[in-house]
């Protein structure tokens, strides 16, 4: 990493700066932790490896905002950078060249603090970083943390940052929050993979530039409103799902696929994405667009199986590093969970700092379990497995599309099939018996009820 970061760290140490908390990573989890701790009077240093905040943070595009009420002032809430405010959420089920969609339009989602927005991460993460700095936190960019020494009751924690030539600097603080994202190298360095359940998916995404007015007309939008479409049946024979989100003058489209399945089936993610984009229900939405950005990123979908992560000595983990991402079929929520976990972890650190009692950190498990992070993860604990099953990935899309086909295809002079016959025949075509259908639907119902 850069000489600049080493220089900045040396200056901080040379100037006798002392920190209560070092936050590693300035994604949503790290920034939220820094805001929370700095608001409570802690001296906070954020170390971010990117050359600007958000530089490394590829994601789909939708952020659910209500958690920010507990973090930001009203003035800050009214200036969150956004592309569009989501007023329609859809689930689309593809099979062959057919598609069934269920959409919910709710204009009230865009009023006041919106339920969800699309936003570019360099802007959203940069905005949160500024809020942390406005509260006194110090941010050093291009600072790759290569090691963390957890410390203990009598010794402070310490982090090592390094440049490309192996020259290192160390800096210590009472506490460290590691918010390094979905590829938790520091966590593995400190604790190994003991007790951790790896469940990685690969996300691939393209941003397609399209004129703002064309997007408005194509999707029936106005006044900066936007659409969030989650897609089942978008990933050919590989387990996963797709998404399509509207930005102001671009569309984010991508897939999240099971990494192991992708490897086993020897499929290329970009080939799957091309197939998805070529689907007759998707390609007209992208027509005339120009690809202006593309990339791939890991997702850590282990969820509650890895709870809690830490504390280890004076070190805690937040966000994707602590497996807080909720990937549960119709829900893909990472940023809001990362923010919530950053807040919880930083509150604990602030409590431990003021009471000078490390034992306080042991309350992490209870705090996470009681928060919406723990409750939702527990409630939806079977969702990832269910939505990745052969039934949900292959059979359900076939049945849903066949039923819709039979019901809505007018077959005069033959009489209409009727719902029951349409369901029966569609199940037969998909090779699903009555027993399997009842078992799988009630399993799904039990998970999402
Ligand atoms: C394809 C895809 C689509 C997604 N879609 C959505 C979506 O639409 N909505 C949603 O809410 N979530 C979505 N997610 C999930 C979401 O991106 C994550 O849950 C969220 O970014 C987690 O935040 P975080 O702060 O924990 O980690 P990150 O956002 O990954 O931030 C980690 C930060 O730490 C820095 N860092 C890492 N290691 C070091 C180090 N050693 N030293 C210094 N700095 C370091 C990184 O540069 C980065 O800035 C998606 C993810 C993917 C991959």
Coordinates of C-alpha atoms in Angstrom, one line a residue, residues 119-304:
X119 CA -27.0 4.6 -4.4
X120 CA -23.4 4.4 -5.7
X121 CA -21.1 3.1 -2.9
X122 CA -18.4 5.7 -3.5
X123 CA -21.0 8.3 -2.7
X124 CA -22.9 6.5 0.1
X125 CA -19.8 5.2 1.8
X126 CA -18.0 8.6 1.3
X127 CA -21.0 10.3 2.9
X128 CA -20.9 8.0 6.0
X129 CA -17.1 8.5 6.3
X130 CA -17.7 12.3 6.2
X131 CA -20.2 11.9 9.0
X132 CA -17.6 10.1 11.1
X133 CA -15.0 12.7 10.4
X134 CA -17.5 15.5 11.3
X135 CA -17.6 13.8 14.7
X136 CA -13.8 13.9 15.1
X137 CA -12.7 10.6 13.6
X138 CA -9.5 10.5 11.7
X139 CA -9.4 8.7 8.3
X140 CA -6.3 7.4 6.7
X141 CA -6.7 6.1 3.1
X142 CA -4.5 3.6 1.2
X143 CA -3.8 2.0 4.6
X144 CA -3.8 -1.8 4.2
X145 CA -3.9 -3.5 7.6
X146 CA -1.9 -6.7 7.3
X147 CA -2.0 -7.9 10.9
X148 CA -3.9 -7.3 14.2
X149 CA -2.5 -8.1 17.6
X150 CA -5.6 -8.6 19.8
X151 CA -4.0 -7.4 23.1
X152 CA -5.4 -8.5 26.4
X153 CA -6.4 -7.1 29.8
X154 CA -3.1 -5.4 30.4
X155 CA -2.0 -4.7 26.8
X156 CA -3.5 -2.6 24.2
X157 CA -4.4 -4.0 20.7
X158 CA -2.1 -3.2 17.8
X159 CA -2.5 -3.1 14.0
X160 CA 0.2 -3.4 11.4
X161 CA -0.1 -1.5 8.1
X162 CA 2.3 -2.2 5.2
X163 CA 3.3 -0.7 1.9
X164 CA 4.0 -2.8 -1.3
X165 CA 7.7 -3.2 -0.4
X166 CA 7.0 -4.8 2.9
X167 CA 7.8 -1.7 5.0
X168 CA 5.5 -1.7 8.0
X169 CA 4.2 0.6 10.6
X170 CA 2.4 -0.3 13.8
X171 CA -0.1 1.6 15.7
X172 CA -1.9 0.7 18.9
X173 CA -5.2 1.6 20.5
X174 CA -7.4 0.3 23.4
X175 CA -9.8 -1.4 21.0
X176 CA -9.9 -2.5 17.4
X177 CA -13.0 -3.1 15.3
X178 CA -12.3 -5.1 12.2
X179 CA -14.9 -4.3 9.4
X180 CA -12.9 -5.8 6.5
X181 CA -15.9 -7.1 4.5
X182 CA -16.7 -10.6 3.1
X183 CA -13.2 -11.9 2.7
X184 CA -12.1 -11.9 6.4
X185 CA -8.4 -12.3 6.1
X186 CA -7.6 -10.6 9.4
X187 CA -10.2 -12.7 11.2
X188 CA -8.6 -15.8 9.8
X189 CA -5.2 -14.6 10.8
X190 CA -6.2 -14.1 14.4
X191 CA -8.5 -17.0 14.9
X192 CA -8.1 -19.4 12.0
X193 CA -11.3 -20.9 10.6
X194 CA -12.2 -22.7 13.8
X195 CA -15.9 -22.8 14.4
X196 CA -16.6 -20.9 11.2
X197 CA -18.8 -22.1 8.4
X198 CA -17.6 -21.0 5.0
X199 CA -20.5 -20.2 2.6
X200 CA -19.3 -18.0 -0.2
X201 CA -21.1 -16.8 -3.2
X202 CA -19.8 -14.8 -6.1
X203 CA -21.6 -11.6 -7.2
X204 CA -21.1 -10.3 -10.7
X205 CA -22.5 -7.0 -11.8
X206 CA -22.6 -4.6 -14.7
X207 CA -23.8 -1.0 -14.7
X208 CA -25.5 -0.1 -18.0
X209 CA -25.8 3.6 -18.8
X210 CA -29.2 4.6 -20.2
X211 CA -30.7 8.1 -20.5
X212 CA -32.7 9.1 -17.4
X213 CA -35.9 9.8 -19.4
X214 CA -35.7 6.4 -21.2
X215 CA -35.5 4.7 -17.8
X216 CA -38.5 6.7 -16.5
X217 CA -40.5 5.7 -19.6
X218 CA -39.4 2.1 -19.7
X219 CA -40.2 1.4 -16.1
X220 CA -43.1 3.8 -15.7
X221 CA -41.2 6.0 -13.2
X222 CA -41.2 9.7 -12.3
X223 CA -39.7 12.1 -9.7
X224 CA -36.6 10.0 -9.0
X225 CA -38.6 6.9 -8.1
X226 CA -37.0 3.6 -8.8
X227 CA -37.5 -0.2 -9.1
X228 CA -35.8 -3.1 -7.4
X229 CA -36.3 -6.5 -9.1
X230 CA -35.0 -9.7 -7.6
X231 CA -35.0 -12.6 -10.0
X232 CA -35.2 -16.4 -9.5
X233 CA -34.3 -18.7 -12.4
X234 CA -31.7 -16.3 -13.7
X235 CA -28.6 -18.4 -13.3
X236 CA -29.1 -21.4 -15.7
X237 CA -28.1 -24.6 -13.9
X238 CA -26.0 -22.9 -11.2
X239 CA -27.6 -22.2 -7.8
X240 CA -28.2 -18.4 -7.3
X241 CA -30.3 -15.5 -8.2
X242 CA -30.3 -12.2 -10.2
X243 CA -31.1 -8.6 -9.6
X244 CA -31.9 -5.5 -11.6
X245 CA -32.0 -2.1 -10.0
X246 CA -32.6 1.4 -11.6
X247 CA -30.2 4.2 -10.9
X248 CA -30.8 7.8 -12.1
X249 CA -29.3 7.3 -15.5
X250 CA -28.1 3.7 -15.4
X251 CA -29.2 0.2 -14.6
X252 CA -27.4 -2.2 -12.2
X253 CA -27.8 -5.8 -13.3
X254 CA -26.1 -8.8 -11.8
X255 CA -26.1 -12.3 -10.4
X256 CA -25.2 -13.9 -7.1
X257 CA -24.1 -17.5 -7.6
X258 CA -23.0 -20.3 -5.3
X259 CA -19.2 -20.3 -5.7
X260 CA -18.8 -24.1 -5.2
X261 CA -21.6 -24.9 -7.6
X262 CA -20.1 -22.5 -10.2
X263 CA -16.8 -24.4 -10.0
X264 CA -18.3 -27.9 -10.0
X265 CA -20.3 -27.1 -13.1
X266 CA -17.4 -25.3 -14.7
X267 CA -19.5 -22.3 -15.7
X268 CA -18.2 -18.8 -16.2
X269 CA -20.0 -16.1 -14.3
X270 CA -19.8 -13.6 -17.2
X271 CA -21.4 -16.2 -19.5
X272 CA -24.3 -16.7 -17.0
X273 CA -24.7 -12.9 -16.8
X274 CA -24.8 -12.7 -20.6
X275 CA -27.6 -15.3 -20.7
X276 CA -29.5 -13.4 -18.1
X277 CA -29.2 -10.2 -20.0
X278 CA -30.4 -11.9 -23.2
X279 CA -33.6 -13.2 -21.6
X280 CA -36.6 -11.8 -23.6
X281 CA -38.1 -10.3 -20.4
X282 CA -34.8 -8.6 -19.5
X283 CA -33.1 -7.5 -22.7
X284 CA -35.8 -4.9 -23.7
X285 CA -35.1 -3.2 -20.3
X286 CA -31.5 -2.8 -21.3
X287 CA -31.9 -1.9 -24.9
X288 CA -29.7 0.9 -26.2
X289 CA -27.6 0.9 -23.0
X290 CA -23.9 1.1 -22.8
X291 CA -21.9 -1.0 -20.2
X292 CA -20.0 1.6 -18.1
X293 CA -18.8 -0.6 -15.2
X294 CA -18.4 -4.2 -14.3
X295 CA -16.9 -6.3 -11.6
X296 CA -17.2 -9.2 -9.2
X297 CA -17.1 -9.5 -5.4
X298 CA -17.4 -12.3 -2.8
X299 CA -20.4 -12.5 -0.5
X300 CA -20.2 -14.2 2.8
X301 CA -23.6 -15.9 3.2
X302 CA -22.8 -18.1 6.3
X303 CA -25.0 -15.8 8.4
X304 CA -26.0 -16.9 11.9

